[in-house]
Short mmCIF file of C-alpha atoms in Angstrom, two decimals:
data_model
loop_
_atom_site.label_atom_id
_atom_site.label_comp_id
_atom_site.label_asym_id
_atom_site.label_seq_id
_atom_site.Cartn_x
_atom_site.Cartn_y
_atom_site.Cartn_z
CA UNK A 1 19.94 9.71 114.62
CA UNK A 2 22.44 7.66 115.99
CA UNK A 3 23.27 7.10 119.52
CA UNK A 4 25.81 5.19 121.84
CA UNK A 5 25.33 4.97 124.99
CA UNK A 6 28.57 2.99 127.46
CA UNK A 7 27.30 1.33 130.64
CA UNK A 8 28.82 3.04 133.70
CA UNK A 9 30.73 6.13 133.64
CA UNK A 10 33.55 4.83 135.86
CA UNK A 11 34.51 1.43 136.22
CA UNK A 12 37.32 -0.17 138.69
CA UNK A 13 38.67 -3.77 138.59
CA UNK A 14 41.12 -5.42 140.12
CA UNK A 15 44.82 -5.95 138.58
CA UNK A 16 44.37 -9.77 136.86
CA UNK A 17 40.45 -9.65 136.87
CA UNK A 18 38.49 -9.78 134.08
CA UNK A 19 38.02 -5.98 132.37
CA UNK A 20 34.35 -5.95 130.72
CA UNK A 21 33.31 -2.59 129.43
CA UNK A 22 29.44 -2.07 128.19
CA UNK A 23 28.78 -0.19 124.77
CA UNK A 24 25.21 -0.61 123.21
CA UNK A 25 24.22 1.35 119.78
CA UNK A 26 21.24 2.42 118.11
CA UNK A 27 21.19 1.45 114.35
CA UNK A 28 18.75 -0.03 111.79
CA UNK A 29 21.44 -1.46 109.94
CA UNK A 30 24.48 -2.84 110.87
CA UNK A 31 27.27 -0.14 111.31
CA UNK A 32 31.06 0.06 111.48
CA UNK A 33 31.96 -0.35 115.41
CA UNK A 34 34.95 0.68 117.25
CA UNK A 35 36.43 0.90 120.75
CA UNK A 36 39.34 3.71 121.00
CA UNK A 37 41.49 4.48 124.35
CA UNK A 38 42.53 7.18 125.73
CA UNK A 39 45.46 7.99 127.57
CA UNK A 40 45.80 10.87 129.51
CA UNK A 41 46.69 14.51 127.57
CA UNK A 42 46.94 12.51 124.67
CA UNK A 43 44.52 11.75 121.77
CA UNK A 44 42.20 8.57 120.72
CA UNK A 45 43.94 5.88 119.78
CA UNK A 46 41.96 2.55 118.39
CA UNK A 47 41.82 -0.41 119.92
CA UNK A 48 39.64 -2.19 117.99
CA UNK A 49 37.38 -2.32 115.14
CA UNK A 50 34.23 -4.24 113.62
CA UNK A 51 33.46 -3.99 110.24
CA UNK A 52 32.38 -7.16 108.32
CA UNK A 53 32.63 -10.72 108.90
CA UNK A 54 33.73 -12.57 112.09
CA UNK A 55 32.13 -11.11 115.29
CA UNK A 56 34.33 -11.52 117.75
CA UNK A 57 37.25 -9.24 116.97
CA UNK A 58 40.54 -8.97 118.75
CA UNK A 59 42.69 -6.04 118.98
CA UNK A 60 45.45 -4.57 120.37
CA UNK A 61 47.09 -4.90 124.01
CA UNK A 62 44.89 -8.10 124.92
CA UNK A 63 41.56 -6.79 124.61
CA UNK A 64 38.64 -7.99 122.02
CA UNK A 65 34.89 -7.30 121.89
CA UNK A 66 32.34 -9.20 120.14
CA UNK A 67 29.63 -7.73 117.73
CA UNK A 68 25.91 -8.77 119.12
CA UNK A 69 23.11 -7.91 116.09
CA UNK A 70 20.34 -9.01 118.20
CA UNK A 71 21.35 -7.21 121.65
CA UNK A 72 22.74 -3.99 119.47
CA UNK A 73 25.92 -4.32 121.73
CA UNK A 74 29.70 -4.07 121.07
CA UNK A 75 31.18 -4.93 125.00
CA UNK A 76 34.41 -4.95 125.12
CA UNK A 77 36.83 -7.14 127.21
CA UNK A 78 40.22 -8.00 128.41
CA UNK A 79 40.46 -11.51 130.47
CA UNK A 80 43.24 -10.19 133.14
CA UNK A 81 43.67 -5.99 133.47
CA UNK A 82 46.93 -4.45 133.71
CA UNK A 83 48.07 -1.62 135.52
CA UNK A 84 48.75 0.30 132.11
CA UNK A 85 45.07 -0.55 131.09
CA UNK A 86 44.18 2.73 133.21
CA UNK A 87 42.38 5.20 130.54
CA UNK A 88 39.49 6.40 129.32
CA UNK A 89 37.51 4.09 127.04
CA UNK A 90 35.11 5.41 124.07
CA UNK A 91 33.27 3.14 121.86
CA UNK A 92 32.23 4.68 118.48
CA UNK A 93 29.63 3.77 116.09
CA UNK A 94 29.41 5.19 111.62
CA UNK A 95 26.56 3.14 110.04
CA UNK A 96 28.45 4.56 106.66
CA UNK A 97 32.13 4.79 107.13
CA UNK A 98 32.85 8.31 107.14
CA UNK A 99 30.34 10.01 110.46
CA UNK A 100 30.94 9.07 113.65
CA UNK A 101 29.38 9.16 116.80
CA UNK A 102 30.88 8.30 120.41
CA UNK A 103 29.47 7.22 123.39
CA UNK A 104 30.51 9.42 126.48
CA UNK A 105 33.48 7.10 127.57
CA UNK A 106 33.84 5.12 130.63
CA UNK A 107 36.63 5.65 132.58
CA UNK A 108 38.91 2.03 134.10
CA UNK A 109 40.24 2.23 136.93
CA UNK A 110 42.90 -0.47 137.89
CA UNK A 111 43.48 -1.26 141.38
CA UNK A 112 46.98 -2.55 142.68
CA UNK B 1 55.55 10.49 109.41
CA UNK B 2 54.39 12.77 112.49
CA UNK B 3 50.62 12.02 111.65
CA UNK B 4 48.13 14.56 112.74
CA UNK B 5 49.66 17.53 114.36
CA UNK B 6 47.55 20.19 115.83
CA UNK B 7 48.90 23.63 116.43
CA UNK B 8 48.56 25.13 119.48
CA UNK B 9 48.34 22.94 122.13
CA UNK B 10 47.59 24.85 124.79
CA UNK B 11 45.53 28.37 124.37
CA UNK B 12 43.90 30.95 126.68
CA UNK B 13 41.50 33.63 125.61
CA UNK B 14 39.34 35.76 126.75
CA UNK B 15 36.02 36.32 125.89
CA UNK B 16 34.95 37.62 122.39
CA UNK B 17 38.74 37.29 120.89
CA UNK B 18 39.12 35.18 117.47
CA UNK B 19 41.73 32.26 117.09
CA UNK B 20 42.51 29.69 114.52
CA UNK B 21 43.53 25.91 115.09
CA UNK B 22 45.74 24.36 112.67
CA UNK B 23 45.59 20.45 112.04
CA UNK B 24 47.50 19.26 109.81
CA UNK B 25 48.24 15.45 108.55
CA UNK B 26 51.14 13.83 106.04
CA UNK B 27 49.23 10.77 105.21
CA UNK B 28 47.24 11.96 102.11
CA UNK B 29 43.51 11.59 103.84
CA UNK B 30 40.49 13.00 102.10
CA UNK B 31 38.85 13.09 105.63
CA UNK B 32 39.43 15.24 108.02
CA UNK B 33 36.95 16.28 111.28
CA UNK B 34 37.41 18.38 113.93
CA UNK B 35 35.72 17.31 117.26
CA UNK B 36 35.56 18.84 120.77
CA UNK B 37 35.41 17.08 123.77
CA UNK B 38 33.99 17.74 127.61
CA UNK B 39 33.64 16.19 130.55
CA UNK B 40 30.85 13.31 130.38
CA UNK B 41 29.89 14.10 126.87
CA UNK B 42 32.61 12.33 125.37
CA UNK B 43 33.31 13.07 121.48
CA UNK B 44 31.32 15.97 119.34
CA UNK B 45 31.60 16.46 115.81
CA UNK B 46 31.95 20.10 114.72
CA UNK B 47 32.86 20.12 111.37
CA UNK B 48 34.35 18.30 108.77
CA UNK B 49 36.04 17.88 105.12
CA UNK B 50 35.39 15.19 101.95
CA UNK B 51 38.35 16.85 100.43
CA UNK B 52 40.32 20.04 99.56
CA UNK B 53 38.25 23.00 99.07
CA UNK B 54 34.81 20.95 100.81
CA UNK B 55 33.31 21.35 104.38
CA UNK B 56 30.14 20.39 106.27
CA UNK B 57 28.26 21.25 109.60
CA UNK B 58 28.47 18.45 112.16
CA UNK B 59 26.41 18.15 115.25
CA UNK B 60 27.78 21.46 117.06
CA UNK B 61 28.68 24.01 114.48
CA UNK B 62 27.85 26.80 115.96
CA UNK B 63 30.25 29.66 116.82
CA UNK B 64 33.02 27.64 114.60
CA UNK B 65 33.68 28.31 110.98
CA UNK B 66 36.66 26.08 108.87
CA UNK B 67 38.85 26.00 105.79
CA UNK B 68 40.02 23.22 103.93
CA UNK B 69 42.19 25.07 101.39
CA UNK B 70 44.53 22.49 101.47
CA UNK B 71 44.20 18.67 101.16
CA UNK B 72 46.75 18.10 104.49
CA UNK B 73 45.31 21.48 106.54
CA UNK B 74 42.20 21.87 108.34
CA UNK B 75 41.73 24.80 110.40
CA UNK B 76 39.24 25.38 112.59
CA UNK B 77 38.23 29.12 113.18
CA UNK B 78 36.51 30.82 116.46
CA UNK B 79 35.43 34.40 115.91
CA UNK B 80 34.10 35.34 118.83
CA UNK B 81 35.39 33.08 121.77
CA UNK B 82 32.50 32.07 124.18
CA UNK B 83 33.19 30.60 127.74
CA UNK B 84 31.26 27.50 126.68
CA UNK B 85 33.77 26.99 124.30
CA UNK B 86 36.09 25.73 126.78
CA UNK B 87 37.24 22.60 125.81
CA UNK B 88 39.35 20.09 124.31
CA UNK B 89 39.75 19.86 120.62
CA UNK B 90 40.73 16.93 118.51
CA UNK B 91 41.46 16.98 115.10
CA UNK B 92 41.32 13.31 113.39
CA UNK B 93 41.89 11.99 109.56
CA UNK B 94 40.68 8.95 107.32
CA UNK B 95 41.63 7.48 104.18
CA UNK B 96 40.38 4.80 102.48
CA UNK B 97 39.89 2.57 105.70
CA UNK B 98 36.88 3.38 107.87
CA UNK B 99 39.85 4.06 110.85
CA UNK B 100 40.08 7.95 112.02
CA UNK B 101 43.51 8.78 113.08
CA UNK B 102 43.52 11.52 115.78
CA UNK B 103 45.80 14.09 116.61
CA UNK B 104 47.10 15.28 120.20
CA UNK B 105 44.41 18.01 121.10
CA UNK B 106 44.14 21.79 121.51
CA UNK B 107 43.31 22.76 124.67
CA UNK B 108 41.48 25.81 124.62
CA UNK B 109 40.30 27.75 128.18
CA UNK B 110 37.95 31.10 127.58
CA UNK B 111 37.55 33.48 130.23
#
């Protein structure tokens, strides 16, 4: 079975610092990766996706994450946080396109 | 092009009443998935849809049941409400692409 598990339940940066966000995956083979936010009362929105071909993959609103085979890992990042980065972060793994499995989200907090 | 609405979004019930959610989507997806979501244990799959008239048990099926008469509904049924059913529900979509498009959510409270 698949599983994702995200680094740190809750984590807090500074406005302008660097915004680095842990997702690792299990997988024999390598799946279809994604980072979604979300905002509060609202639903998932994607940031991001990996799917073939260049690792490092840039999305929307600044942030990109990079695709690691040999470490399993998917981190995501964002060189200098904004205020409106505040949300709830899931990253999301489907080694065939069409079942998906989340990690349990880490929550950014950005500090003023 | 409202995407994927879900229908209600708020709902309280008490314990052992039945309700349906309604998603619905205007993009023409064959995919559709309904998910629910709680504190720490980020997104479940229920249940979800290949296409009209199709379903399939995700990883928490239990105590849900769905229809996909429709190619732009997907309703997700609860018979008997439970208090562990508390939660947040998201409905979501795919096409083609490998991208799910999600709706709002349903919150749903049992007592």
């Amino acid at each position: 079975a698949q599983s994702v598990t995200q680094l740190g339940s809750h984590v807090s940066v500074s406005e302008g610092a660097l915004v680095l966000l842990r997702c690792n995956y299990s997988s024999s083979v390598p799946p279809y990766l994604f980072w979604y936010v979300q905002y509060p009362n609202q639903g998932l929105q994607l940031l991001l996706k990996y799917t073939t071909g260049a690792t490092l993959v840039k999305g929307i609103n600044g942030f990109e994450a990079e695709f690691k085979k040999s470490e399993t890992s998917f981190h995501l990042t964002k060189p200098s946080a904004h205020m409106s980065d505040a949300a709830e972060y899931f990253c999301a793994v489907s080694p065939t396109g069409n079942q998906f499995y989340f990690g349990t989200g880490t929550s950014l907090t950005v500090i003023p | 092009n409202a995407g994927v609405t879900q229908t209600p979004k708020f709902r309280v019930l008490k314990t052992g009443q039945s309700m349906t959610l309604l998603c619905a989507q205007d993009m023409n997806h064959e995919y559709m998935y309904w998910y629910r979501q709680d504190p720490g244990m980020g997104l479940r799959l229920i249940h979800y849809s290949v296409g009209e008239g199709t379903t399939a048990k995700g990883e928490v099926p239990d105590g849900y049941n769905v229809s996909r008469l429709k190619k732009q509904n997907f309703l997700l049924g609860l018979e008997s409400a439970a208090p562990s059913q508390t939660s947040v529900y998201f409905c979501a979509s795919q096409g083609t692409g490998v991208e799910q498009y999600f709706g709002p959510g349903t919150r749903l409270t049992v007592t």
